XYZ file of C-alpha atoms in Angstrom:
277
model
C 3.232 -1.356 20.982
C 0.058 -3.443 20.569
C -2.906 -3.993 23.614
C -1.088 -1.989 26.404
C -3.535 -1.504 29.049
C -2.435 3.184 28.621
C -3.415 4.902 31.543
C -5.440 8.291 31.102
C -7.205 9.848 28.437
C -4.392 12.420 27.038
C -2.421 8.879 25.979
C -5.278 7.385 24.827
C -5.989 10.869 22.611
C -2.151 11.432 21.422
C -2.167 7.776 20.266
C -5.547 8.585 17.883
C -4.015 11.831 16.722
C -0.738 10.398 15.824
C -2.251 7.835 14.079
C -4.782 10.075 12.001
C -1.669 11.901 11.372
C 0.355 9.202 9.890
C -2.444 7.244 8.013
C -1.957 9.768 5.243
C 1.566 9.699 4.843
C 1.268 5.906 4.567
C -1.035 5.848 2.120
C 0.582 8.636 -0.145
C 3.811 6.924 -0.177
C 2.704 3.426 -0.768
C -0.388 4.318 -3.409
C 1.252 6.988 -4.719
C 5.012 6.342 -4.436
C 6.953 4.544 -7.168
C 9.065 2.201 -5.939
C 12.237 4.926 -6.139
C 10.139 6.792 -3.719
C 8.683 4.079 -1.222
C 12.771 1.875 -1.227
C 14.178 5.853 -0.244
C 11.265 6.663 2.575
C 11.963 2.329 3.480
C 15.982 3.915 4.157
C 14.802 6.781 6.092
C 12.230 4.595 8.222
C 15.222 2.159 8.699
C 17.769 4.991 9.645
C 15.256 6.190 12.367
C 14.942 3.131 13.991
C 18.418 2.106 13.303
C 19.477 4.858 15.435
C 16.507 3.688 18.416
C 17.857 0.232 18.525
C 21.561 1.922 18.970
C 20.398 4.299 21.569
C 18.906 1.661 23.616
C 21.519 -0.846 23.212
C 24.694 1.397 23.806
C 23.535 0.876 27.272
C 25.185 -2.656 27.095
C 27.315 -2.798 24.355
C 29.456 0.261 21.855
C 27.375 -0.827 18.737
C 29.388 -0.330 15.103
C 27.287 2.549 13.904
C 28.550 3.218 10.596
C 27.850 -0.160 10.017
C 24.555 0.217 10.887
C 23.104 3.371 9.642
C 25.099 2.381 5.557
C 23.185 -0.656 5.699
C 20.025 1.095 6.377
C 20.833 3.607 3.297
C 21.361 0.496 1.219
C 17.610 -0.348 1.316
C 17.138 3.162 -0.983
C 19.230 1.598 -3.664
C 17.390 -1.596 -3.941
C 15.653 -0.912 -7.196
C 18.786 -0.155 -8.895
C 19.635 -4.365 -8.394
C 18.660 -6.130 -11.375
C 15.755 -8.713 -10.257
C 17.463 -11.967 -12.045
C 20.530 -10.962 -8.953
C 18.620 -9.592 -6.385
C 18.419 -12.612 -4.415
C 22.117 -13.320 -4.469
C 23.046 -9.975 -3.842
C 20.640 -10.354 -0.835
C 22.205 -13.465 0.506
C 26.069 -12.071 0.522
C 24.711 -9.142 2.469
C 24.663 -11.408 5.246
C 28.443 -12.704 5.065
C 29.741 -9.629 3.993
C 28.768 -7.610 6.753
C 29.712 -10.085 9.421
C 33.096 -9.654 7.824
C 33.502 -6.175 8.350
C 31.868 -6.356 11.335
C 35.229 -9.131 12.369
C 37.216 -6.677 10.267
C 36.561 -3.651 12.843
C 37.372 -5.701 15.808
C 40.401 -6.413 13.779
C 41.167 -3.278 12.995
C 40.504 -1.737 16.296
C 42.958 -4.354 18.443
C 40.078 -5.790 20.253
C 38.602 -2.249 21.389
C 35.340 -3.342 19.547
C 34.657 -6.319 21.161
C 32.498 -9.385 19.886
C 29.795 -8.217 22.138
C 29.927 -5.128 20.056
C 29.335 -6.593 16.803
C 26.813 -9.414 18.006
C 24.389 -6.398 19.195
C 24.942 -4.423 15.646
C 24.488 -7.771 13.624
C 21.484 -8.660 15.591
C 20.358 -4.889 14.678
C 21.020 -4.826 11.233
C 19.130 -8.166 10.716
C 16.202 -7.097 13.018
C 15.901 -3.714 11.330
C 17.683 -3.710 7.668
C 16.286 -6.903 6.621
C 13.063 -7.209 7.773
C 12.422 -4.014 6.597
C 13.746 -5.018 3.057
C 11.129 -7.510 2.930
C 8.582 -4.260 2.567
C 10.303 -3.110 -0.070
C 10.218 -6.163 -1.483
C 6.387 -6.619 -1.393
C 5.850 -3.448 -2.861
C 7.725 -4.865 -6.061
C 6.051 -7.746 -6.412
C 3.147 -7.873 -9.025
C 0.307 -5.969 -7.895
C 2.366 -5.078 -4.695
C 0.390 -1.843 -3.645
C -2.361 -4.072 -3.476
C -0.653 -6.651 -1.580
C 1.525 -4.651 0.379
C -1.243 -3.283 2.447
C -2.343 -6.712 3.640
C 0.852 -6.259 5.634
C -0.247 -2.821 6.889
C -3.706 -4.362 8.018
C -2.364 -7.626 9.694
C -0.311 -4.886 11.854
C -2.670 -2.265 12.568
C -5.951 -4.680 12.858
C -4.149 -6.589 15.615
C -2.321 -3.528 17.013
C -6.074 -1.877 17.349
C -7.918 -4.406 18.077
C -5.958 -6.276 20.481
C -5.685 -2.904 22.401
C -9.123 -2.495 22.611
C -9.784 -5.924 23.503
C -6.864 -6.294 26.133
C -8.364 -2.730 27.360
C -11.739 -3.575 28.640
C -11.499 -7.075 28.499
C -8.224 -8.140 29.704
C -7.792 -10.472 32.578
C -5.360 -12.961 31.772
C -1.548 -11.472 31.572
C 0.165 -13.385 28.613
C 3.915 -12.893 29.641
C 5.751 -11.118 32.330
C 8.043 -10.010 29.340
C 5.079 -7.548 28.687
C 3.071 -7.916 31.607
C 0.251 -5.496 30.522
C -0.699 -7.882 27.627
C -3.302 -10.102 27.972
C -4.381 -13.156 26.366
C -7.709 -11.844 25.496
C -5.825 -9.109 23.415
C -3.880 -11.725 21.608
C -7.446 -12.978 20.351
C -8.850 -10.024 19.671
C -5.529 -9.034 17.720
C -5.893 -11.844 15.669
C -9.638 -11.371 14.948
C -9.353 -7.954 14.474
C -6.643 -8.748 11.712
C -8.589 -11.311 9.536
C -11.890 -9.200 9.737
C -10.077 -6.147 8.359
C -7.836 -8.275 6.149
C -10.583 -9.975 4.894
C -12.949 -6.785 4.265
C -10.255 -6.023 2.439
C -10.078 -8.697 0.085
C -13.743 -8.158 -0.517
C -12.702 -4.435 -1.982
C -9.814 -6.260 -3.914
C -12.185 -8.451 -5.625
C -14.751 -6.551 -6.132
C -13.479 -3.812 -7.427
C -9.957 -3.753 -8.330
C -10.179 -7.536 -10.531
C -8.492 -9.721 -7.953
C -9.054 -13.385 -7.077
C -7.965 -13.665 -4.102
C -9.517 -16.826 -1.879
C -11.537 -15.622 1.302
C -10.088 -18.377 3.065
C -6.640 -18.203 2.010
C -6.421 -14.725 3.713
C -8.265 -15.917 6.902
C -5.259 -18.055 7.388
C -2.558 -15.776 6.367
C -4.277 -13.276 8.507
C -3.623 -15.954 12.081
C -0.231 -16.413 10.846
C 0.983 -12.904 10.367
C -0.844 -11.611 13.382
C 0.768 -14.082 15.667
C 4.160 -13.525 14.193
C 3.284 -9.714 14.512
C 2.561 -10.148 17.741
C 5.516 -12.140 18.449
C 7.414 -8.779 16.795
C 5.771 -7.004 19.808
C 7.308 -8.984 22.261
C 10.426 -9.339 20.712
C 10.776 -5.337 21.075
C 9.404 -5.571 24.320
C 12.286 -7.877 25.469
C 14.728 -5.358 23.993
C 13.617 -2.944 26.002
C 12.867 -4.249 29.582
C 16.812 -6.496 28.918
C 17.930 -2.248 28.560
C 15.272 -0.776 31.107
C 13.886 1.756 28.795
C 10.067 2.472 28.330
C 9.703 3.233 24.551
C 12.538 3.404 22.262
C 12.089 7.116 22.048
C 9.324 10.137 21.977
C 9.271 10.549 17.597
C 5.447 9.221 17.913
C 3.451 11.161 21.169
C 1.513 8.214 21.957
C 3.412 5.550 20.503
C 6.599 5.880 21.625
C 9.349 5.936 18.758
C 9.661 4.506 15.300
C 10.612 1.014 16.253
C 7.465 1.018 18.822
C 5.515 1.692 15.900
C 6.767 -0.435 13.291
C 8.096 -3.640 15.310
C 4.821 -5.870 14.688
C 4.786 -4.857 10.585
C 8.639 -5.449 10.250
C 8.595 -8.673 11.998
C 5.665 -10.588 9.850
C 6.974 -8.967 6.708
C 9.428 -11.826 5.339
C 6.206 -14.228 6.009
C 4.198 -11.725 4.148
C 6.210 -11.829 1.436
C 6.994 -15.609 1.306
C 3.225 -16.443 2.181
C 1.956 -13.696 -1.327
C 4.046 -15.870 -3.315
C 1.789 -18.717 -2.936
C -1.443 -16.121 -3.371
């Protein structure tokens, strides 16, 4: 949920505390955590919002859950793939479960429908994969480091674009999210590259990096936009099923997916975009 325009003070309060809250996990399982122990929290981040996405979809379709939540617990096991096969294994993840996804409505004579196993492919993809991508940043060389560019693209836009769309807000963006305003989506992407590149300043300075100033002030445009594109994409999830927040995990926030949907979407460009760094 980035620049909604939250009524009252007690939201405004929960949303602070939850995030004071959670900053610490964050950072002790992504400075601290070896990759066994970031891919395995990855799988339990994935099964929580697995089981959002099914809760708000089941509404319109009987998603394939077991499909689902084993393809979230495969994310745990992805530093026990040798690197060299990684990338193939990847690929015919994508195949394979569209066949047992066919398989099922095989098996079932039809009572799993296609609609069925569009929505839980679509899921698996939006959730599963994306969130791979994380796990691969974090195993890329110097990964902690790079991984929390991610974070900060996310959270710079998601702060400052609600502080911006807050008390500055006048232009509504999209009636897909009509309490987004353009003025947000600026401020989003400001906030992003000032706190990405502050960043980069501590990398450099102090931790022997190289990274170029403006390199980052254009990665940081990219993945906030495509962040804030996530936003919107959960947004239309949610208004196509009528629900509010994809559940109440977060006070302030709404669920998991709420919280994660702009990081998980500009991950794959995150990763693709640190290759080039």
């Amino acid at each position: 949920m980035s620049f909604y325009l939250m009524k009252g003070k007690d939201m405004d309060i929960q949303r602070i505390t939850s995030s004071l809250l959670g900053f610490p996990l964050v950072l002790i399982i992504f400075l601290l955590g070896n990759k066994i122990v970031v891919d395995v929290a990855l799988a339990i981040i994935a099964l929580l919002s697995m089981n959002e996405y099914f809760n708000a979809i089941k509404k319109v379709a009987k998603p394939v859950y077991w499909v689902g939540y084993i393809s979230c617990l495969s994310i745990a096991f992805i530093h026990v793939v040798p690197q060299e096969y990684l990338n193939m294994v990847v690929t015919l993840s994508v195949p394979t479960i569209l066949i047992i996804l066919f398989a099922q409505v095989i098996a079932t004579d039809m009572t799993t429908s296609f609609k069925d196993i569009a929505y839980t492919f679509i899921g698996i993809f939006y959730v599963v994969f994306f969130i791979m991508f994380v796990a691969f940043m974090n195993g890329m060389p110097d990964g902690k480091i790079l991984i929390w560019y991610a974070i900060f693209a996310a959270w710079g836009t998601d702060i400052s674009a609600y502080v911006v769309g807050k008390y500055f807000g006048k232009h509504k963006f999209s009636k897909v999210s009509p309490k987004k305003s353009i003025e947000g989506c600026i401020g989003g992407v400001m906030g992003a590259m000032l706190l990405m590149l502050a960043y980069t300043y501590v990398a450099n300075k102090f931790w022997g990096m190289n990274y170029s100033y403006i390199f980052i002030a254009g990665i940081s445009v990219i993945l906030s936009l495509v962040g804030q594109i996530g936003d919107f994409a959960a947004s239309s999830i949610k208004r196509y099923v009528d629900i509010k927040d994809y559940s109440n995990l977060i006070p302030g926030h709404g669920g998991m997916l709420d919280r994660i949907d702009s990081l998980i979407f500009l991950s794959p460009f995150a990763y693709a975009l640190f290759t080039l760094l």
